[in-house]
Amino acid sequence: MPLPPSSLHAPLPELPATGIRQLWVVLLASFWVATVCNVALWRELTRLPGLELAQLALLDLALGLVIALATAALLSLLAWRWTLKPAITLLLLSAAFGAYFMMTYGVVIDQTMMVNTLQTDVRESRDLLNWRLVATLLALAGVPGFFLWRLEVRRKTGGRRLLANALTVMAASVLLVLVVMVFFQSLASVMRNNTQLRYLINPLNSFYALGLIATKPFQRNESVILPLGEDATLGASYAGQVKPPLLLLVLGETARSANFGLNGYARPTTPALARENVVSQRNAWSCGTSTAASVPCMFSNFGRENYESRPANYEGLLDVLQRAGLAVLWLDNQSGCKGVCNRVPNVNTSQLKVPGLCDGDECMDEVMLQGLDERIAALPPERRARGVVLVMHQMGSHGPAYYKRSPPAFKKFLPECNDNALQSCSRDALVNAYDNSIAYTDHVLGSAIQWLRAQQPHSAPALLYLSDHGESLGENNLYLHGMPYAVAPEGQKHVPWITWLSPEFEQRSQLTTACLQRQLDQPVSHDNYFHSVLGLMNVETRVYQPALDLYAACTHL
């Protein structure tokens, strides 16, 4: 039966006014996140020197309102029937994870930390799991999430919902501006003098970092890799050579210079290296405070200050060495080479099944020394005849499960922390576990030198060990690594740089250990790595800068 004409223009019926208003759901979620989930920020504020109780209360109020209003404005953009609860759930989970890691390890969340998170593999993630993490997620996200999904939220028609959301965004934004204006003097002074605070604003710090990462493709085309060192050739030392060079580059993981006995540490953590004629630079510094930041940077020719702002992606050190005609091989016992070995032969050893070295879900670093002769023999013979550059990427001292990084025979410092929630361990037990991992790295390096010695009848071997970054071991309640470089403590940036040269390598390069020993305290950093390796291998190219070659002053070719 056809409808009467008048009914065609009748207004749509109103939805029943039952349940809680969406505005209250948004506000409750925003204030929960701004208060309870930002305990790391409130803790850090209490540690700021010179703040009286009234000033602290004022700062807490101002920052709490800023976080709540900013969160409410963002949530209002997603306050629709099918997106509100999922968006709040994601917000709660992000805030809970952030609160746990910032409170437990003293880390902050910035772009570098988010890249580390996105690139973390299953093994590294497993090391971070414990009952404290589960309890934090249940308390901060599980409980409010349970009540959230049981709530009946009042619904509005499309036009009314759009208007309500727009008004909420506008109101929250206006109030946010007013709060900043009223408290500007106090906020500006504290945030300017304590830049680490901005990375503790949870979970807006995570969303901001993800936003920066998402804009990277607009800054440069990440899919295009431009050539580097297309003019690379081998220098005069290769003319009529009898023994080709064999350079072993050991890329350390999370090793801090201060815990190396060679560098003055009170404990004998490096007995194997102490027996060798090695040179240990005491003033070496990293390019970043994480593997994701440091490894691509140290294998590039840009240097720390220019790497992030590079206009395009370029090939790196290994590409130049390979282009010059050398044989290159990357062995990885960790979570990958971060792109620097993509265009050269590479092998992952972390999932091998070698009895005694691969018990459990990972392999000890000694596994990379297994079958090396066969791996090198499989490289192109014409390249091997010119020279070989072999890279070993260690698992090293990767935390927080430091106790996993050394086998029982190398646990000389006891008792050892066997928990990945580092704050539950005593300071002594934590340092013991870390130092045992350094002692094992010393053994691996000593074994590598012994293997290199065995190559002397037909090669001129050398070794260069350099860590990607350091580590915090509870100093000022900071653990692990990944702090923004500008505010990172020395322990996360001061790294070991160790060189061993065989007599054959010294003869072909005219580089002497005795000369290097006279410059142990010379400032050096990852910026020098690219050029120092090219110098060691006597590769000539326009991108090589002698002024950045650590070894140039002691080379007389």
XYZ file of C-alpha atoms in Angstrom:
557
model
C 0.000 0.000 0.000
C 1.589 3.351 -0.975
C 2.475 5.818 1.788
C 0.532 9.087 1.961
C 2.474 12.023 0.490
C 2.751 13.751 3.845
C 4.675 10.844 5.333
C 7.473 11.152 2.772
C 8.604 14.390 4.384
C 8.189 13.336 8.004
C 11.344 13.676 10.179
C 13.274 10.529 11.087
C 12.391 9.220 14.525
C 14.819 10.079 17.368
C 16.940 7.231 18.681
C 15.982 6.286 22.247
C 17.847 8.396 24.812
C 19.252 5.473 26.782
C 22.747 4.823 28.069
C 25.622 7.152 28.898
C 26.494 10.086 26.682
C 29.536 9.624 24.441
C 30.986 12.848 25.810
C 31.265 11.313 29.272
C 32.909 8.191 27.882
C 35.489 10.344 26.072
C 36.142 12.458 29.162
C 36.421 9.510 31.528
C 38.880 7.720 29.233
C 40.908 10.910 28.734
C 41.222 11.646 32.446
C 42.052 8.004 33.244
C 44.909 8.112 30.740
C 46.053 11.584 31.855
C 46.245 10.630 35.537
C 46.755 6.948 36.280
C 48.603 6.051 33.055
C 51.048 8.946 33.394
C 52.576 7.855 36.682
C 56.055 7.874 35.060
C 55.645 11.572 34.262
C 54.435 12.404 37.769
C 57.369 10.473 39.238
C 59.849 12.367 37.100
C 58.330 15.698 38.120
C 58.866 14.881 41.798
C 62.568 14.367 41.055
C 63.098 17.791 39.525
C 65.365 19.866 41.764
C 64.236 23.151 43.303
C 60.478 22.600 43.037
C 58.398 23.462 46.066
C 55.258 21.484 46.855
C 52.951 24.242 45.584
C 54.900 24.527 42.316
C 54.796 20.752 41.865
C 51.039 20.657 42.437
C 50.552 23.461 39.919
C 52.656 21.651 37.304
C 50.792 18.384 37.895
C 47.475 20.161 37.432
C 48.594 21.990 34.287
C 50.128 18.937 32.598
C 47.214 16.726 33.623
C 44.739 19.121 32.031
C 46.860 19.486 28.889
C 47.095 15.709 28.434
C 43.410 15.117 29.195
C 42.168 17.861 26.870
C 44.495 16.865 24.017
C 43.422 13.235 24.394
C 39.749 14.215 24.479
C 40.142 16.253 21.294
C 41.755 13.314 19.510
C 39.188 10.803 20.760
C 36.338 13.075 19.676
C 37.488 12.682 16.095
C 36.827 8.940 16.469
C 33.694 9.149 18.605
C 31.404 7.304 16.227
C 29.190 4.324 16.867
C 31.555 1.673 15.502
C 34.893 3.327 16.288
C 34.606 4.826 19.776
C 35.151 1.704 21.856
C 37.913 0.236 19.622
C 39.708 3.612 19.630
C 39.557 3.880 23.429
C 40.699 0.261 23.785
C 43.720 0.957 21.586
C 44.408 4.106 23.599
C 44.274 2.175 26.885
C 46.574 -0.582 25.608
C 49.087 1.916 24.248
C 49.032 3.866 27.517
C 49.405 0.691 29.599
C 52.397 -0.564 27.594
C 54.005 2.877 27.702
C 53.451 3.242 31.450
C 54.982 -0.168 32.154
C 58.160 0.332 30.153
C 58.695 3.905 31.301
C 58.165 2.985 34.957
C 60.085 -0.309 34.880
C 63.103 0.626 32.787
C 63.127 4.412 32.985
C 63.005 4.658 29.191
C 61.244 7.370 27.252
C 59.234 6.980 24.059
C 60.322 8.875 20.972
C 60.730 8.179 17.280
C 63.807 5.980 17.794
C 62.110 3.912 20.479
C 59.071 3.379 18.253
C 61.328 2.216 15.396
C 62.963 -0.233 17.826
C 59.526 -1.496 18.832
C 58.409 -1.962 15.237
C 61.618 -3.824 14.351
C 61.726 -6.049 17.454
C 61.652 -9.749 16.636
C 59.957 -12.553 18.555
C 63.059 -13.449 20.578
C 63.560 -9.906 21.813
C 59.865 -9.540 22.613
C 59.903 -12.774 24.605
C 62.704 -11.440 26.797
C 60.443 -8.570 27.864
C 57.472 -10.697 28.950
C 56.825 -11.230 32.657
C 53.966 -11.257 35.152
C 54.510 -7.572 36.025
C 53.798 -6.578 32.428
C 50.644 -8.699 32.405
C 49.506 -7.230 35.728
C 50.078 -3.671 34.467
C 48.124 -4.320 31.280
C 45.235 -5.820 33.249
C 45.147 -2.952 35.749
C 45.548 -0.038 33.324
C 43.808 -1.389 30.235
C 41.981 -4.600 31.105
C 39.801 -3.331 33.966
C 38.684 -0.056 32.340
C 38.319 -1.850 29.021
C 36.010 -4.418 30.623
C 33.688 -1.703 31.928
C 33.933 0.222 28.669
C 32.597 -2.666 26.595
C 29.774 -3.280 29.066
C 28.597 0.343 28.841
C 25.550 1.190 26.792
C 26.458 4.391 24.966
C 23.721 6.746 23.871
C 23.521 6.989 20.097
C 22.692 9.924 17.870
C 21.863 10.206 14.196
C 24.692 10.990 11.777
C 24.172 14.743 11.580
C 23.720 15.172 15.317
C 26.776 13.024 16.044
C 28.901 15.057 13.616
C 27.804 18.277 15.289
C 28.417 16.909 18.791
C 31.895 15.637 17.867
C 32.805 18.934 16.223
C 31.666 20.899 19.283
C 33.667 18.596 21.589
C 36.818 18.987 19.500
C 36.400 22.762 19.462
C 35.680 22.998 23.184
C 38.627 20.758 24.108
C 40.938 22.718 21.810
C 39.847 26.087 23.184
C 40.240 24.901 26.779
C 43.641 23.440 25.911
C 44.817 26.794 24.567
C 43.480 28.578 27.656
C 45.257 26.170 30.018
C 48.547 26.590 28.139
C 48.176 30.371 28.228
C 47.395 30.446 31.964
C 50.248 28.128 32.914
C 52.611 29.042 30.076
C 55.397 30.486 32.211
C 55.649 27.451 34.454
C 55.224 24.903 31.673
C 57.662 26.561 29.263
C 60.388 26.873 31.876
C 60.157 23.257 33.054
C 59.795 21.718 29.587
C 62.634 23.818 28.171
C 65.054 22.867 30.960
C 63.963 19.215 31.173
C 63.452 18.076 27.599
C 63.051 14.430 28.624
C 59.609 15.249 30.073
C 58.030 15.654 26.653
C 58.865 12.008 25.874
C 57.003 10.855 29.014
C 53.589 12.278 28.068
C 51.724 9.004 27.673
C 50.393 7.855 25.183
C 50.603 11.039 23.122
C 54.373 10.460 22.908
C 53.749 7.163 21.076
C 51.214 8.656 18.659
C 53.483 11.613 17.923
C 56.441 9.306 17.242
C 54.329 7.135 14.945
C 53.208 10.256 13.117
C 56.818 11.273 12.507
C 57.629 7.799 11.204
C 54.603 7.891 8.913
C 55.771 11.167 7.345
C 59.210 9.780 6.438
C 58.118 8.598 2.965
C 57.093 12.189 2.195
C 60.556 13.466 3.167
C 62.427 10.985 0.967
C 61.604 7.959 -1.142
C 62.466 5.049 1.150
C 62.151 2.531 -1.688
C 65.003 4.028 -3.734
C 68.629 3.335 -2.829
C 71.080 5.598 -4.656
C 74.575 4.323 -5.538
C 77.591 5.368 -3.491
C 81.279 5.214 -4.312
C 80.858 4.254 -7.950
C 84.524 5.193 -8.494
C 85.782 2.782 -5.784
C 89.008 0.971 -6.654
C 91.689 -0.940 -4.770
C 94.812 0.979 -3.823
C 98.543 0.388 -4.195
C 98.804 -2.303 -1.485
C 97.012 -4.759 -3.783
C 99.656 -4.594 -6.502
C 101.397 -7.957 -6.645
C 100.052 -9.003 -3.242
C 100.825 -12.508 -2.018
C 98.528 -12.544 0.997
C 95.171 -10.796 0.502
C 93.718 -8.894 3.462
C 91.118 -10.541 5.672
C 89.305 -7.985 7.820
C 86.870 -9.208 10.463
C 84.444 -6.501 11.583
C 82.697 -7.517 14.799
C 79.616 -5.407 15.423
C 78.986 -5.509 19.157
C 75.590 -5.140 20.785
C 74.830 -3.054 23.886
C 78.427 -3.044 25.101
C 79.438 -0.052 27.210
C 83.045 1.034 27.302
C 83.033 1.542 31.067
C 82.615 -2.211 31.715
C 85.632 -3.296 29.655
C 88.677 -4.212 31.716
C 90.854 -2.954 28.854
C 89.451 0.532 29.459
C 90.193 0.662 33.176
C 87.206 -1.204 34.636
C 88.110 -2.691 38.013
C 86.797 -6.146 37.127
C 88.688 -8.545 34.816
C 85.974 -8.670 32.142
C 88.424 -8.846 29.201
C 91.181 -11.351 30.105
C 91.393 -12.862 26.602
C 91.838 -9.478 24.915
C 94.325 -8.414 27.587
C 96.602 -11.242 26.445
C 96.533 -9.971 22.875
C 98.322 -7.008 21.347
C 95.141 -4.991 20.850
C 94.409 -1.263 20.815
C 91.353 -0.123 22.749
C 90.128 3.403 22.116
C 89.001 4.888 25.433
C 87.109 7.859 23.993
C 84.731 6.308 21.420
C 81.099 7.375 20.993
C 78.088 5.974 19.195
C 75.914 7.473 16.478
C 72.706 6.601 18.319
C 71.395 4.844 21.399
C 69.741 1.897 19.662
C 70.581 -0.666 17.008
C 68.005 0.745 14.594
C 69.584 4.200 14.825
C 73.273 3.335 15.122
C 73.857 0.522 12.632
C 72.568 2.273 9.476
C 74.297 5.476 10.606
C 77.717 3.945 11.282
C 77.743 2.113 7.940
C 76.883 5.318 6.077
C 79.129 8.229 5.118
C 76.791 10.908 6.507
C 77.724 10.965 10.169
C 75.383 11.402 13.107
C 74.402 15.036 12.569
C 73.518 14.582 8.885
C 72.126 11.051 8.784
C 68.539 11.770 9.844
C 68.258 14.790 7.518
C 69.762 13.032 4.485
C 67.865 13.927 1.304
C 67.766 10.339 0.046
C 68.826 6.819 0.933
C 72.250 5.769 -0.310
C 74.245 2.597 -0.358
C 76.679 2.111 2.494
C 80.106 0.881 3.468
C 79.594 -2.749 2.426
C 78.367 -1.725 -1.002
C 81.484 0.388 -1.578
C 83.771 -2.443 -0.453
C 81.987 -4.873 -2.758
C 82.034 -2.395 -5.652
C 85.819 -2.088 -5.252
C 86.082 -5.821 -5.958
C 86.370 -7.306 -2.464
C 84.467 -10.327 -1.151
C 81.997 -9.321 1.564
C 79.996 -11.552 3.914
C 77.648 -10.587 6.763
C 76.881 -13.072 9.553
C 73.986 -12.099 11.809
C 73.235 -13.619 15.196
C 70.675 -10.977 16.068
C 67.537 -9.379 14.642
C 68.963 -8.355 11.274
C 71.316 -5.827 9.714
C 68.796 -2.945 9.453
C 69.260 -2.863 5.684
C 73.025 -2.408 5.514
C 73.720 -5.970 4.287
C 70.808 -6.296 1.865
C 72.978 -6.128 -1.243
C 75.862 -8.365 -0.099
C 75.975 -12.089 0.786
C 74.521 -12.581 4.265
C 73.700 -15.438 6.611
C 71.550 -15.539 9.742
C 72.972 -17.861 12.398
C 70.447 -17.202 15.162
C 68.244 -20.186 14.256
C 70.963 -22.789 13.682
C 70.892 -26.033 15.635
C 74.422 -26.460 16.954
C 74.600 -28.544 20.150
C 76.093 -26.598 23.025
C 75.725 -23.265 21.248
C 72.061 -23.218 20.228
C 70.241 -24.654 23.210
C 66.795 -23.068 23.422
C 65.447 -20.438 21.066
C 68.684 -18.616 20.244
C 72.377 -19.241 19.588
C 75.392 -18.017 21.501
C 77.689 -15.717 19.533
C 80.374 -18.400 19.131
C 78.127 -20.018 16.553
C 79.284 -17.417 14.029
C 82.788 -18.892 14.208
C 81.511 -22.308 13.150
C 82.230 -23.295 9.537
C 83.808 -19.949 8.649
C 86.338 -21.479 6.282
C 83.558 -23.103 4.264
C 81.467 -19.931 4.214
C 84.393 -17.888 2.916
C 85.314 -20.566 0.370
C 81.781 -20.242 -1.062
C 82.383 -16.577 -1.954
C 83.452 -15.717 -5.539
C 87.106 -16.821 -5.934
C 88.148 -13.758 -7.954
C 86.959 -11.522 -5.110
C 88.559 -13.691 -2.422
C 91.854 -13.377 -4.239
C 91.707 -9.581 -3.735
C 90.542 -9.605 -0.107
C 87.720 -10.479 2.248
C 85.674 -8.354 4.640
C 83.674 -10.443 7.080
C 81.089 -8.874 9.435
C 79.769 -10.573 12.575
C 76.715 -8.978 14.180
C 76.578 -10.175 17.785
C 73.730 -10.773 20.184
C 76.312 -9.435 22.616
C 74.858 -7.985 25.825
C 71.312 -7.420 24.608
C 68.968 -6.881 27.558
C 66.994 -7.098 29.641
C 67.725 -10.841 29.859
C 71.489 -10.377 30.264
C 71.755 -13.789 31.931
C 70.911 -15.410 28.586
C 73.885 -13.777 26.900
C 76.563 -15.915 28.593
C 76.847 -19.702 28.918
C 77.395 -21.295 32.371
C 81.175 -21.533 31.953
C 81.448 -17.730 31.750
C 79.331 -16.795 34.751
C 82.281 -15.717 36.848
C 80.454 -12.870 38.617
C 77.768 -14.146 40.994
C 75.031 -13.946 42.163
C 73.490 -13.104 38.808
C 70.170 -11.403 38.038
C 67.941 -14.006 36.370
C 64.918 -11.745 35.925
C 64.028 -9.513 32.988
C 62.254 -7.095 35.348
C 65.547 -5.463 36.234
C 64.272 -3.358 39.119
C 63.490 -6.527 41.049
C 67.201 -7.410 41.110
C 69.838 -5.897 43.322
C 72.247 -3.525 41.651
C 75.129 -5.966 42.219
C 73.272 -8.927 40.702
C 72.271 -6.846 37.677
C 75.836 -5.695 37.038
C 77.068 -9.271 37.526
C 74.758 -10.548 34.785
C 75.826 -7.742 32.449
C 79.532 -8.209 33.184
C 79.237 -11.925 32.481
C 77.930 -11.049 29.021
C 80.951 -8.781 28.473
C 83.270 -11.569 29.641
C 81.672 -13.877 27.079
C 82.092 -11.274 24.344
C 85.760 -11.119 25.352
C 85.980 -14.892 24.873
C 84.314 -14.662 21.442
C 86.731 -11.929 20.356
C 89.696 -13.888 21.688
C 88.517 -16.971 19.768
C 88.050 -14.861 16.644
C 91.646 -13.649 16.897
C 92.830 -17.249 17.244
C 90.870 -18.143 14.105
C 92.402 -15.184 12.284
C 95.877 -16.340 13.316
C 95.154 -19.663 11.674
C 94.569 -17.777 8.397
C 98.003 -16.104 8.436
C 99.702 -18.614 6.091
C 97.493 -17.409 3.219
C 95.961 -14.102 4.422
C 96.829 -10.827 6.145
C 94.195 -10.741 8.911
C 92.941 -7.933 11.165
C 89.995 -7.387 13.510
C 87.953 -4.309 14.381
C 85.366 -4.544 17.165
C 82.903 -1.703 17.762
C 79.615 -1.701 19.662
C 76.470 -0.124 18.234
C 75.557 1.609 21.514
C 75.893 1.275 25.266
C 73.471 0.566 28.103
C 72.063 1.989 31.312
C 72.309 -0.332 34.301
C 70.101 1.423 36.818
C 72.016 4.674 37.149
C 69.440 7.345 38.057
C 66.796 4.604 37.709
C 67.476 4.263 33.980
C 67.722 0.842 32.357
C 68.383 -0.506 28.854
C 68.953 2.057 26.073
C 67.170 4.090 23.421
C 67.020 7.483 25.153
C 66.975 10.522 22.832
C 70.622 11.227 22.047
C 70.550 14.785 23.416
C 69.496 13.637 26.883
C 70.914 10.093 26.917
C 73.432 9.351 29.691
C 77.055 8.619 28.877
C 76.602 4.898 29.468
C 74.308 4.616 26.426
C 76.733 6.443 24.101
C 80.271 5.604 25.281
C 81.274 2.413 23.449
C 84.338 0.163 23.043
C 86.422 0.332 19.846
C 89.107 -2.372 19.677
C 91.657 -3.077 16.926
C 93.899 -6.106 16.413
C 96.417 -6.264 13.548
C 98.463 -9.236 12.469
C 102.121 -8.659 11.467
C 101.115 -9.397 7.857
C 98.404 -6.746 7.935
C 100.769 -4.212 9.510
C 103.317 -4.879 6.789
C 100.903 -4.478 3.859
C 99.213 -1.355 5.304
C 102.259 0.202 6.958
C 99.934 0.716 9.950
C 101.525 -0.081 13.307
C 99.929 -1.038 16.605
C 102.629 0.914 18.416
C 101.525 4.121 16.692
C 97.864 3.474 17.496
C 98.732 2.941 21.163
C 99.844 6.566 21.326
C 96.364 7.868 20.463
C 94.150 5.846 22.809
C 92.424 8.924 24.188
C 91.772 10.573 20.831
C 88.045 11.362 20.430
C 86.491 9.000 17.902
C 82.932 8.059 17.011
C 80.783 6.073 14.624
C 81.305 8.980 12.216
C 84.852 7.649 11.751
C 83.867 4.043 11.078
C 82.994 4.264 7.358
C 86.245 6.049 6.487
C 88.437 4.022 8.863
C 87.343 0.715 7.314
C 87.936 2.050 3.795
C 91.361 3.179 4.953
C 92.186 -0.192 6.501
C 91.264 -1.922 3.234
C 93.036 0.708 1.102
C 89.915 1.408 -0.963
C 90.190 4.628 -2.953
C 87.066 6.666 -3.683
C 85.929 10.273 -3.579
C 83.610 9.547 -0.646
C 86.565 8.550 1.538
C 87.668 11.352 3.885
C 91.168 10.852 5.344
C 90.445 13.366 8.105
C 87.792 10.972 9.487
C 89.998 7.871 9.205
C 91.161 6.921 12.700
C 94.089 4.979 11.251
C 95.254 7.514 8.645
C 97.738 9.253 10.964
C 99.527 5.933 11.537
C 99.457 4.695 7.930
C 102.392 5.305 5.607
C 101.395 4.014 2.203
